[in-house]
XYZ file of C-alpha atoms in Angstrom:
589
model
C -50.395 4.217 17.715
C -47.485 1.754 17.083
C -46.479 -0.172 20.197
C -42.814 -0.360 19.510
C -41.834 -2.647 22.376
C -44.297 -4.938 20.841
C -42.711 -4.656 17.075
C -39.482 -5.049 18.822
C -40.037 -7.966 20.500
C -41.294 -9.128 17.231
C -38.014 -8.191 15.306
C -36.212 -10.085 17.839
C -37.917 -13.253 17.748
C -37.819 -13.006 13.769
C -34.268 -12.886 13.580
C -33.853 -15.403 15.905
C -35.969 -18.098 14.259
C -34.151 -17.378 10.979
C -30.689 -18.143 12.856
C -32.416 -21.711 14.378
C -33.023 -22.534 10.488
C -29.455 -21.589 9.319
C -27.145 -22.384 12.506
C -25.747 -25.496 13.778
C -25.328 -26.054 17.615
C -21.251 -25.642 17.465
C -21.644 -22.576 14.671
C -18.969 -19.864 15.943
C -20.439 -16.780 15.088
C -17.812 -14.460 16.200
C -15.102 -12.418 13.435
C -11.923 -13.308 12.537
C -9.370 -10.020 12.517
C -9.548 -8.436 9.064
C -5.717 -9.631 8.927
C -5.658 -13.154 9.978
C -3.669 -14.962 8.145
C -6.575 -17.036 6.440
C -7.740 -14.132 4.856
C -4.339 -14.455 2.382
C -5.231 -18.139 1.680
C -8.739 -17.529 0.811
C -8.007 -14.951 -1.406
C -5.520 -17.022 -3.302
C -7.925 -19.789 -3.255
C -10.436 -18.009 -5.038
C -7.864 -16.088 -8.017
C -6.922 -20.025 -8.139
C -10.788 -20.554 -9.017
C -10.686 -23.226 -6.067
C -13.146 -21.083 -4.485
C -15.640 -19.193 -6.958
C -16.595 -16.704 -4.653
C -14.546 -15.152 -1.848
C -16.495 -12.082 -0.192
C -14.121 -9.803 0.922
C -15.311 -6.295 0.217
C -15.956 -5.489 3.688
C -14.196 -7.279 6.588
C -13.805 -8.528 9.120
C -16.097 -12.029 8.373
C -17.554 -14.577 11.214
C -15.422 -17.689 11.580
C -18.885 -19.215 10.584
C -17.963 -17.986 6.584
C -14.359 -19.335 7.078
C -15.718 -22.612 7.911
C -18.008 -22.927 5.057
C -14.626 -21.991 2.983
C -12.559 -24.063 3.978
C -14.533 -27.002 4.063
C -15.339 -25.836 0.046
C -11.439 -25.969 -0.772
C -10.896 -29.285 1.336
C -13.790 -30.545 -1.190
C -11.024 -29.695 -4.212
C -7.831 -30.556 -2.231
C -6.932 -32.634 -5.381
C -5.917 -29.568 -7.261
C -3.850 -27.640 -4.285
C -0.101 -28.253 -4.419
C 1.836 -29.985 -1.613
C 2.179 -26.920 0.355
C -1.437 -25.392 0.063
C -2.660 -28.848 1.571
C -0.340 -28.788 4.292
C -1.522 -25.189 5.043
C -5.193 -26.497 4.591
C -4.532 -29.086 6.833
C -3.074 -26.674 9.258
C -6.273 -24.346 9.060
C -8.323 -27.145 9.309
C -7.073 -27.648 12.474
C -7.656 -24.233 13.631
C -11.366 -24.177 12.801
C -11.815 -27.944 13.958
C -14.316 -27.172 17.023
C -15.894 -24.535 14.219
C -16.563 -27.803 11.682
C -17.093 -31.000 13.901
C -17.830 -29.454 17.373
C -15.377 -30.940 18.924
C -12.135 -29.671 20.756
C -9.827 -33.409 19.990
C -7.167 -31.164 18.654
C -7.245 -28.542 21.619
C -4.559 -27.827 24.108
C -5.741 -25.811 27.604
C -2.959 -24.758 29.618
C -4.798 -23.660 32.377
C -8.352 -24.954 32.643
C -11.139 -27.001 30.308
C -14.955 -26.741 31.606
C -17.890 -27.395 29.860
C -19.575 -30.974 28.779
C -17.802 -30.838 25.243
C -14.222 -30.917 26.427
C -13.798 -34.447 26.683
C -11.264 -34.667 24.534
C -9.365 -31.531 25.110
C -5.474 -31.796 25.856
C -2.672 -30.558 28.473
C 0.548 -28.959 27.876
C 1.799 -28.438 24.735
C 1.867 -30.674 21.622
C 3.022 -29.651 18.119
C 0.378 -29.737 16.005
C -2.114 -29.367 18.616
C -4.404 -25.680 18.918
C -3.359 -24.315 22.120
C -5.514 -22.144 24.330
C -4.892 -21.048 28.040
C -8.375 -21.277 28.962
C -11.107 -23.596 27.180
C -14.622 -23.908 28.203
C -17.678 -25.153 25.495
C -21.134 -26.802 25.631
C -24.249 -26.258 24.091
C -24.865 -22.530 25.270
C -21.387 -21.540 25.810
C -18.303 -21.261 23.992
C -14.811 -19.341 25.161
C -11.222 -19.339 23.764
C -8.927 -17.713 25.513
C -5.186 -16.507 25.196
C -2.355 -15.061 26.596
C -0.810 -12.980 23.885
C 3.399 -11.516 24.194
C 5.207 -10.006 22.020
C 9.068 -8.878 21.684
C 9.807 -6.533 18.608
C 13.245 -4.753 18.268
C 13.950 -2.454 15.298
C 16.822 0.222 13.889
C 16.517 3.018 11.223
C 19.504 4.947 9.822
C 19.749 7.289 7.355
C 18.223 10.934 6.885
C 15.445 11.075 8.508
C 16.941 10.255 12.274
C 20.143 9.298 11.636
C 20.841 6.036 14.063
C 18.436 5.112 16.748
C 16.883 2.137 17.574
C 13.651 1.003 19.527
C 12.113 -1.897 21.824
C 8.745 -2.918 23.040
C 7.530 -6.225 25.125
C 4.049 -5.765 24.215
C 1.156 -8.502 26.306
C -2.136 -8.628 26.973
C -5.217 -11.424 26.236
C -7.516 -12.229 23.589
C -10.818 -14.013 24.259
C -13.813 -15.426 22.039
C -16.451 -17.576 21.909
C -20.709 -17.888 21.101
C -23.148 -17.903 23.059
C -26.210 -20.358 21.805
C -24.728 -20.952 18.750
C -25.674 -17.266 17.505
C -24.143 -14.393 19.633
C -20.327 -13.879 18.886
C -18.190 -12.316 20.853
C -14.515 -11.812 20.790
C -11.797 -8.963 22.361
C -8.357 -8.133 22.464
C -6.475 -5.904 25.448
C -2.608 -5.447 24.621
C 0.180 -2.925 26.651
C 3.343 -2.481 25.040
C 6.306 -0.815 27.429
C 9.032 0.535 25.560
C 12.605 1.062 24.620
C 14.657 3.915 22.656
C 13.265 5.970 19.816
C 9.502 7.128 20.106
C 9.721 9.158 16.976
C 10.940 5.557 15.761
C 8.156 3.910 16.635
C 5.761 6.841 15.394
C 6.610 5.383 11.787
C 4.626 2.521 12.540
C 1.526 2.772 11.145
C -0.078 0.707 13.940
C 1.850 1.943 16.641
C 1.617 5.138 15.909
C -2.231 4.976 15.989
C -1.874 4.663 19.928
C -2.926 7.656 21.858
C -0.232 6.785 24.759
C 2.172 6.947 22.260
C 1.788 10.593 22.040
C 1.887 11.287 25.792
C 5.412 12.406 26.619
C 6.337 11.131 30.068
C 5.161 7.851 29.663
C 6.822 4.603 28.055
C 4.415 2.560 26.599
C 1.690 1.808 24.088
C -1.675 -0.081 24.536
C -4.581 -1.255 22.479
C -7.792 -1.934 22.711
C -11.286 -3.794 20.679
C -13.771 -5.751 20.698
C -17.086 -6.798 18.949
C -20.713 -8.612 19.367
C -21.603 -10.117 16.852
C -25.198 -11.591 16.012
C -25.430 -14.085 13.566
C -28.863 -15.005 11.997
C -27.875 -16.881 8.824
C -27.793 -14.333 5.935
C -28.704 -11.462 8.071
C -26.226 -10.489 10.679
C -25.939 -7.349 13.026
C -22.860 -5.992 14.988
C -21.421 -3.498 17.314
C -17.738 -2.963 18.216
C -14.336 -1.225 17.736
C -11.694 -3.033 15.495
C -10.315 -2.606 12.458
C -12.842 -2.761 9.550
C -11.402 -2.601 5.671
C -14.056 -2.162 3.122
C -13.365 -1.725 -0.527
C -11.816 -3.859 -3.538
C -7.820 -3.862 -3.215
C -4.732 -6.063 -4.170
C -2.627 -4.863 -1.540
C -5.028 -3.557 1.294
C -4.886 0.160 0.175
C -8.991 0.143 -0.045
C -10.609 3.168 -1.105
C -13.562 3.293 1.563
C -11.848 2.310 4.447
C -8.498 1.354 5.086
C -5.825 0.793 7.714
C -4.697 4.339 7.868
C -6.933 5.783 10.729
C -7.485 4.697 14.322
C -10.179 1.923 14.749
C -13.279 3.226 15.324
C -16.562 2.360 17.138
C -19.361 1.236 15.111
C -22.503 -0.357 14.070
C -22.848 -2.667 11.478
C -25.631 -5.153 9.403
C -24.787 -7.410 6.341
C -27.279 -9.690 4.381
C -26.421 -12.182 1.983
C -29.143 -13.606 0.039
C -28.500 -15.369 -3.556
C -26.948 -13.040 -5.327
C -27.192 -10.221 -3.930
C -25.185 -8.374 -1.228
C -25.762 -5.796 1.052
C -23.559 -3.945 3.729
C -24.296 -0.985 6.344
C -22.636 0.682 8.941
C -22.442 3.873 10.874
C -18.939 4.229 12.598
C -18.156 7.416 15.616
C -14.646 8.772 13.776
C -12.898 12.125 14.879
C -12.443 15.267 14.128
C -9.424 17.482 13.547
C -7.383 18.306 16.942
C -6.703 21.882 18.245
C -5.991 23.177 21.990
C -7.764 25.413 24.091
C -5.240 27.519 26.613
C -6.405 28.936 29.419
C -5.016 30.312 33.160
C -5.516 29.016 36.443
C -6.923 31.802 38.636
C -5.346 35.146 38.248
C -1.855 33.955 37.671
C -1.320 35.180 33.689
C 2.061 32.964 34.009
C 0.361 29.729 34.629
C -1.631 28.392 32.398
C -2.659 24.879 30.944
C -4.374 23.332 27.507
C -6.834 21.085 26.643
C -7.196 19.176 23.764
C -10.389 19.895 21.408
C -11.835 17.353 18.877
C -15.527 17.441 17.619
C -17.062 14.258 17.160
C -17.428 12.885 13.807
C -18.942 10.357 11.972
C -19.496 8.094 8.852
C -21.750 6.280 7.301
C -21.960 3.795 4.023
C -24.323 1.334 2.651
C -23.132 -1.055 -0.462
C -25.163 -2.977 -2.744
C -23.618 -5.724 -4.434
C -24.425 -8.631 -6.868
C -21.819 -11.662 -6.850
C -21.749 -14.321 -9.906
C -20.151 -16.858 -8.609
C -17.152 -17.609 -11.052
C -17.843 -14.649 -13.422
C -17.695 -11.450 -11.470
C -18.664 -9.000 -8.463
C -19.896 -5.488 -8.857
C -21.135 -2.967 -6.329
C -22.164 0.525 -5.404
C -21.994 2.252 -2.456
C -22.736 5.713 -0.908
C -20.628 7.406 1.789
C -21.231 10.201 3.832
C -18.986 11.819 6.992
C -20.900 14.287 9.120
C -20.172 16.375 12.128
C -20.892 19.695 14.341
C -24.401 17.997 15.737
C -25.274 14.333 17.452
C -25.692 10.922 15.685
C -27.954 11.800 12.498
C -31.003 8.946 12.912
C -31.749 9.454 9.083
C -28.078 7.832 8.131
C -29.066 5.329 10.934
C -31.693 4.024 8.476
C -30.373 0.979 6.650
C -32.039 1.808 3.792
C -32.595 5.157 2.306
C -30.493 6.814 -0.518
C -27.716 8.950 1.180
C -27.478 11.567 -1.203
C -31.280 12.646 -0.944
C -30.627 12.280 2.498
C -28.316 14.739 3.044
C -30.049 16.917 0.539
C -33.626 17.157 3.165
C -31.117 17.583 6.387
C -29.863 20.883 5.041
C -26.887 19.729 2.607
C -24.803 20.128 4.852
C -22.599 16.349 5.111
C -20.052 15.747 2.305
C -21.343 12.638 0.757
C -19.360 9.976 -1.593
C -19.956 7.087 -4.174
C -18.257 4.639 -4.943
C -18.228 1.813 -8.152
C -16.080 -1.194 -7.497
C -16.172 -4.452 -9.505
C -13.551 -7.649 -9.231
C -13.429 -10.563 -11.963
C -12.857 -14.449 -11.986
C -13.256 -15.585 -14.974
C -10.035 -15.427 -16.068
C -8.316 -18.459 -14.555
C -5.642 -17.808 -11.977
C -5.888 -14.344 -12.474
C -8.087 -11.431 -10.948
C -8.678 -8.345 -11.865
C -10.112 -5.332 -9.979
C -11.048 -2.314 -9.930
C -12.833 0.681 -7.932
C -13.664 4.094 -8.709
C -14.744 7.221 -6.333
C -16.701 10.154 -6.352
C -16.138 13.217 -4.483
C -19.589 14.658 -4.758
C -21.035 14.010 -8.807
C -20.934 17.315 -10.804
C -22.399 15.803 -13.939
C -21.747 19.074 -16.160
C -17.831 19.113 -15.140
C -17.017 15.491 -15.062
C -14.421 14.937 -17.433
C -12.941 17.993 -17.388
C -10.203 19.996 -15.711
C -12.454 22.051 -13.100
C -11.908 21.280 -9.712
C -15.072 20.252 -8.808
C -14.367 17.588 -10.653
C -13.152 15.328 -7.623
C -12.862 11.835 -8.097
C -10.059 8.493 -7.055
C -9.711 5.671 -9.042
C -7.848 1.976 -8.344
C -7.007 -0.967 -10.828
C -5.219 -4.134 -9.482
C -4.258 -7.859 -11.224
C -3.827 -10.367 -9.029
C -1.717 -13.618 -10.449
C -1.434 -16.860 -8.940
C 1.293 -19.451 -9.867
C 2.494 -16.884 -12.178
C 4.753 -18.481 -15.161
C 3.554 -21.966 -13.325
C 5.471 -20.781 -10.417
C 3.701 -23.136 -7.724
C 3.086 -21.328 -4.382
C 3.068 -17.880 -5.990
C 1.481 -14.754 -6.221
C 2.057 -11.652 -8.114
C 0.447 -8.485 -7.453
C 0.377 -4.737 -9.550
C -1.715 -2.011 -8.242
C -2.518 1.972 -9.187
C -4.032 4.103 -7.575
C -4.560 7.715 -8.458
C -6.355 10.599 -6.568
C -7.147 14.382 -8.484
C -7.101 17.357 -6.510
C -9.052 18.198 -3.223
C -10.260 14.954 -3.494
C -11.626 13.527 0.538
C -11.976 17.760 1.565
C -15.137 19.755 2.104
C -15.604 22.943 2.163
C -18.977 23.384 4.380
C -17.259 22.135 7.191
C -13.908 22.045 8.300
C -14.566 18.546 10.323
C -16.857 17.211 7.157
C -13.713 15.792 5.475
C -12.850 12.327 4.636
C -10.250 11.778 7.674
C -10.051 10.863 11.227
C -7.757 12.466 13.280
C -6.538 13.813 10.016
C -5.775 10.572 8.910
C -7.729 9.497 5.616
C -9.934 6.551 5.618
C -9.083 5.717 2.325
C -6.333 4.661 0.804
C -2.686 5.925 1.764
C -2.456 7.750 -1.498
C -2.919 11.432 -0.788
C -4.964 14.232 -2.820
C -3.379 15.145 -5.846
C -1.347 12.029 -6.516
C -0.638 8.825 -7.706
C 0.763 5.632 -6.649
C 2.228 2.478 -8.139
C 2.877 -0.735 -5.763
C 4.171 -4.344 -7.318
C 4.325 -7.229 -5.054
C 5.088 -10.919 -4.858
C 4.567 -13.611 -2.006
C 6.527 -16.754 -2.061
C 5.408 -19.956 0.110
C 8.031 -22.529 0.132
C 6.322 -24.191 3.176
C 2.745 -24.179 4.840
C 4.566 -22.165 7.443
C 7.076 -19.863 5.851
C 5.771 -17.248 3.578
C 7.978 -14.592 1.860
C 6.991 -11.136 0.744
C 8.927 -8.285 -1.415
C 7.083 -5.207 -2.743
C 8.008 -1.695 -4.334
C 5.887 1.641 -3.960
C 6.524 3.920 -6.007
C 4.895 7.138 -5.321
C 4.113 10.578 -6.419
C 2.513 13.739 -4.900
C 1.847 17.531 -5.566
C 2.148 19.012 -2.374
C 0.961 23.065 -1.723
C 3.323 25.645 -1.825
C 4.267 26.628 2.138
C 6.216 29.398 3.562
C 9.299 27.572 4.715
C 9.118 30.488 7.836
C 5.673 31.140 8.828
C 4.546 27.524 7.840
C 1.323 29.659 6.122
C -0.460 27.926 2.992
C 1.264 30.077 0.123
C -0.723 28.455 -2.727
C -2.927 25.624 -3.165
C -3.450 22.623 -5.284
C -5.934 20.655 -3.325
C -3.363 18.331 -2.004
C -4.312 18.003 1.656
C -7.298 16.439 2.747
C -7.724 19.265 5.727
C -7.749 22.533 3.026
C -10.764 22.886 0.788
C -10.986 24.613 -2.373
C -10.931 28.645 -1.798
C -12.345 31.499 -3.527
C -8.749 32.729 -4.077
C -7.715 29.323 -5.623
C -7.659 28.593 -9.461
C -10.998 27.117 -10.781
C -8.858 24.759 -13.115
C -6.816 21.888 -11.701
C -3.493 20.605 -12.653
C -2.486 16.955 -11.753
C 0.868 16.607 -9.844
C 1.261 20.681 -9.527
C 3.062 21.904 -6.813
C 6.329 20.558 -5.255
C 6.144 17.038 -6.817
C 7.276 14.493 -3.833
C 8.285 11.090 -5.186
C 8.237 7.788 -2.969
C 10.510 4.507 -3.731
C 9.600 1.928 -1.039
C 10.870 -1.505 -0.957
C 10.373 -4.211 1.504
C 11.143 -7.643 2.101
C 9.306 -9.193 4.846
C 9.635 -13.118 6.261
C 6.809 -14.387 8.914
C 8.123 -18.628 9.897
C 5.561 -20.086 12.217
C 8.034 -22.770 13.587
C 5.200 -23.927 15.715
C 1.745 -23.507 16.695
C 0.988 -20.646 18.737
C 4.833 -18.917 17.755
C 5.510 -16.559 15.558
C 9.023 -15.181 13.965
C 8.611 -12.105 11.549
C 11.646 -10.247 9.741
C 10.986 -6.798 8.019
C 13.959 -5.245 5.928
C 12.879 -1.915 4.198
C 14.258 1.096 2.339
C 12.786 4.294 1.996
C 13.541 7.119 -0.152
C 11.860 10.505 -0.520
C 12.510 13.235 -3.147
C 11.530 16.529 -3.686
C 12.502 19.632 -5.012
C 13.926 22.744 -3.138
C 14.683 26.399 -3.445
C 11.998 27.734 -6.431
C 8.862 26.041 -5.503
C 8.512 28.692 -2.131
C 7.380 31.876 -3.459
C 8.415 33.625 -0.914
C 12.332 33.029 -1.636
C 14.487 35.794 -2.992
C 16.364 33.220 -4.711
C 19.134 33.124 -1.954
C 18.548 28.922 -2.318
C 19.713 27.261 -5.003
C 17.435 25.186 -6.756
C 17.844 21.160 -7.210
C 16.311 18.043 -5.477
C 16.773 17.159 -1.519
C 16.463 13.401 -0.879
C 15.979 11.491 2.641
C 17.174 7.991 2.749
C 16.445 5.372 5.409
C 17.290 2.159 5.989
C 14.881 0.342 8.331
C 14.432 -3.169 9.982
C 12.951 -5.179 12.727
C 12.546 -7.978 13.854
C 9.481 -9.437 16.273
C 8.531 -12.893 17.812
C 4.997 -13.674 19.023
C 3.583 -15.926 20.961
C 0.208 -17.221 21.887
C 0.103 -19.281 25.265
């Protein structure tokens, strides 16, 4: 018999000699946010070919990687422009104790402990990193923060006429390693605030808050963390924060985007070579209903509950990178519910789809094809394709069943020899009753009904064109345009009852009553013009200044589309037109 303490132990032990090989004593094995900032520079560092490989597939990555990045594009710092050096510079300084071990270009505000802090600083300095509390020596590493946060904003138009909204949002972030292998990091935020919820509900992160929803309360709050282990090319993680995975020009990733609530997961990468692999097992949720019920025999008092099963989700990606040439990868997906954490998409490695076929076949399971290209110089292309369950007699055809998403993006740099510029195109298209299943109502590809995916719902398509400017390290200017299309399913405008259906929401699988053929963009056709224009100044370290104008318009028709109508409503096109802006200044302290 196996003594599994004994092979754990040995695991353990394993992993931790191959980290000794890998890891120097200062290595900072904790993430970086999947939205840091740095994460824009890298990227535009490798389309530049300044950096010939840049693995972002699935994020977030250790400060560790970032390092080893950055010190590769200080190595070429020859070719950058003026501004990209100064921004180098500026990151350089960031990741100092990360590169050198040392904290010379540290501020603490409040205390400094630890046999490495020598050099560390008081008060503030421009220029300087600043930290409230600092401690690091050999075993120990913390940075810690005092994050606030003022953000005022005003729609008007259609969709609310005139209101406006505040928050004053604080709360601390806090990371560090422990013996140079186990990262840690975590971030606690409350928001109180101000005028329009329903305002503030259009926020994609806000709105992800569960306080937000809670009606006699005024404020917001947020929550994650992660531990990290870091063993060199093989690393293994646990935590709640926002993971992206997937190939994508403007963030809109097809596995896992920024559209749900973070989630809780668990997580392994290895690097070796060539090759790449990813895992992880996340704990999503299921759709949300309420349960009434009366207190004692009172029939005119009674109270609800909220119901939502527990979901979950689980992918594995293999990839092969060519430095300088090109990235390609496949991955399997699978969301499960109705029963506890499934061991067998626990394993690492096993092929999904067999999987699921011995437990019953009873998960909806996905793949997934991506691929992204640098040999072009200055310019990147991508490009990702999914599959809704492989039918290999109807692909290709106009059945139904034959579900699939695809993505292309280009990705410019110093477009026309425009220095400190980026240009982006993206499309993304999704057929009908693509992300629903129709074994199990909670077996979908959403959480909370949100989709993982991209933003792009069933049964549309999507066009988005952007361009960042950087006139200085510390000013960076963004405009984009969406322009969108969807086939929603005919509704009774009285009952609110699904009248017909063309497999454009994620939460309604195909029926028996529905056609077996499917028609792109049928049903009431919905078309999306976004623009925004959005200005972040860092005017000094630890402050930031960030200016969002947008306009929003939505247009669909009205009147024939219901088949319930007599024809008492005249047919034509209702539009909804909103102005919105906002304007927010953080600080670190």
């Amino acid at each position: 018999m196996v003594n599994m303490k004994r092979v754990c132990c040995i695991a353990v032990l394993l992993v931790w000699a191959l980290g000794s090989i890998h890891a120097p004593a200062f290595s900072q094995a904790e993430n970086v946010p999947a939205h840091d900032p740095v994460m824009w520079f890298l990227k535009t560092m490798e389309v530049k070919g300044v950096l010939r490989s840049f693995d972002d597939v699935v994020l977030p990555i250790s400060r560790a990687a970032v390092a080893r990045y950055l010190t590769t594009i200080d190595a070429s710092r020859a070719v950058l422009s003026p501004v990209e050096r100064d921004r180098l510079d500026d990151l350089l300084s960031e990741y100092h104790y990360d590169l050198t071990g040392s904290v010379s270009r540290f501020d603490a505000l409040i205390s400094a402990s630890g046999d490495r802090v020598d050099s560390v600083g008081s008060g503030i300095h421009p220029g300087r990193e600043r930290v409230a509390v600092l401690h690091a020596d050999s075993a120990v590493t913390l940075f810690a923060n005092a994050l606030v946060s003022f953000d005022t904003r005003r729609i008007s138009g259609d969709a609310f006429g005139s209101q406006g909204a505040q928050y004053l949002e604080a709360g601390i972030r806090a990371r560090g390693t422990l013996l140079g292998h186990l990262g840690y990091s975590f971030r606690m935020t409350n928001a109180q605030f101000w005028g329009s919820r329903d305002l503030l509900f259009r926020d994609e992160r806000i709105a992800q808050s569960h306080a937000l929803g809670v009606g006699n309360i005024q404020n917001f709050d947020f929550a994650e963390g992660s531990v990290r282990y870091d063993a060199g090319f093989l690393s293994a993680q646990i935590g709640r924060d926002r993971v992206l995975w997937g190939n994508s020009v403007f963030g809109e990733k097809m596995v896992l985007s920024d559209h749900p609530r973070a989630f809780d997961y668990l997580r392994a990468d290895l690097t070796y070579g060539v090759f790449r692999y990813s895992f992880i097992h996340a704990w999503i949720l299921g759709t949300e209903s309420r349960v009434f019920f009366m207190i004692g025999n009172d029939s005119s008092t009674s109270h609800s509950e909220p119901v939502i099963s527990d979901k979950y989700f689980a992918a594995h990606r293999f990839g092969l990178s060519f430095p300088g040439i090109i990235d390609i990868g496949f991955q399997e997906m699978v969301v499960y519910s109705n029963r506890s954490v499934d061991l067998a998409y626990l394993t690492p490695l096993s092929l999904i789809e067999s999987t699921q076929r011995s437990r019953g076949e009873r998960d909806n399971v996905m793949w997934v094809f991506d691929l992204k290209t640098r040999f072009i110089p200055h310019v990147q292309l991508t490009g990702t394709i999914l599959y809704d369950d492989i039918n290999v007699p109807d692909m290709f055809s106009d059945l139904w069943t034959d579900r699939y998403a695809w993505q292309v993006g280009v990705h410019w740099a110093d477009p026309f020899t425009l220095p400190n510029t980026d240009l982006m195109v993206e499309y993304t298209r999704v057929e009908p009753y693509v992300f629903s299943h129709g074994r199990s109502r909670d077996d979908n590809f959403t959480s909370l009904g949100r989709i993982l995916g991209p933003g792009v719902g069933p049964n549309g398509d999507a066009w988005q064109i952007g361009v960042t400017f950087v006139p200085r390290w510390n000013l960076s200017i963004r405009g984009s345009v969406l322009l969108g299309r969807q086939g929603l399913n005919y509704v009774n405008p009285w009952t609110g009852e699904l009248d017909r259906n063309f497999g454009a929401d994620p939460l309604i699988p195909h029926r028996n009553e529905d056609p077996e053929r499917k028609v792109f963009l049928a049903g009431t056709l919905q078309k999306t013009l976004r623009t925004d224009v959005e200005a972040v100044w860092e005017p000094m370290n630890g402050l930031w200044i960030e200016g969002l104008y947008r306009f929003e318009s939505i247009r669909f028709p009205y009147g024939l589309h219901f088949f319930t109508l007599d024809g008492s409503l005249p047919a034509g096109w209702a539009d909804t037109r909103d102005h919105y802006g906002s304007l927010t200044i953080r600080m670190e302290l």
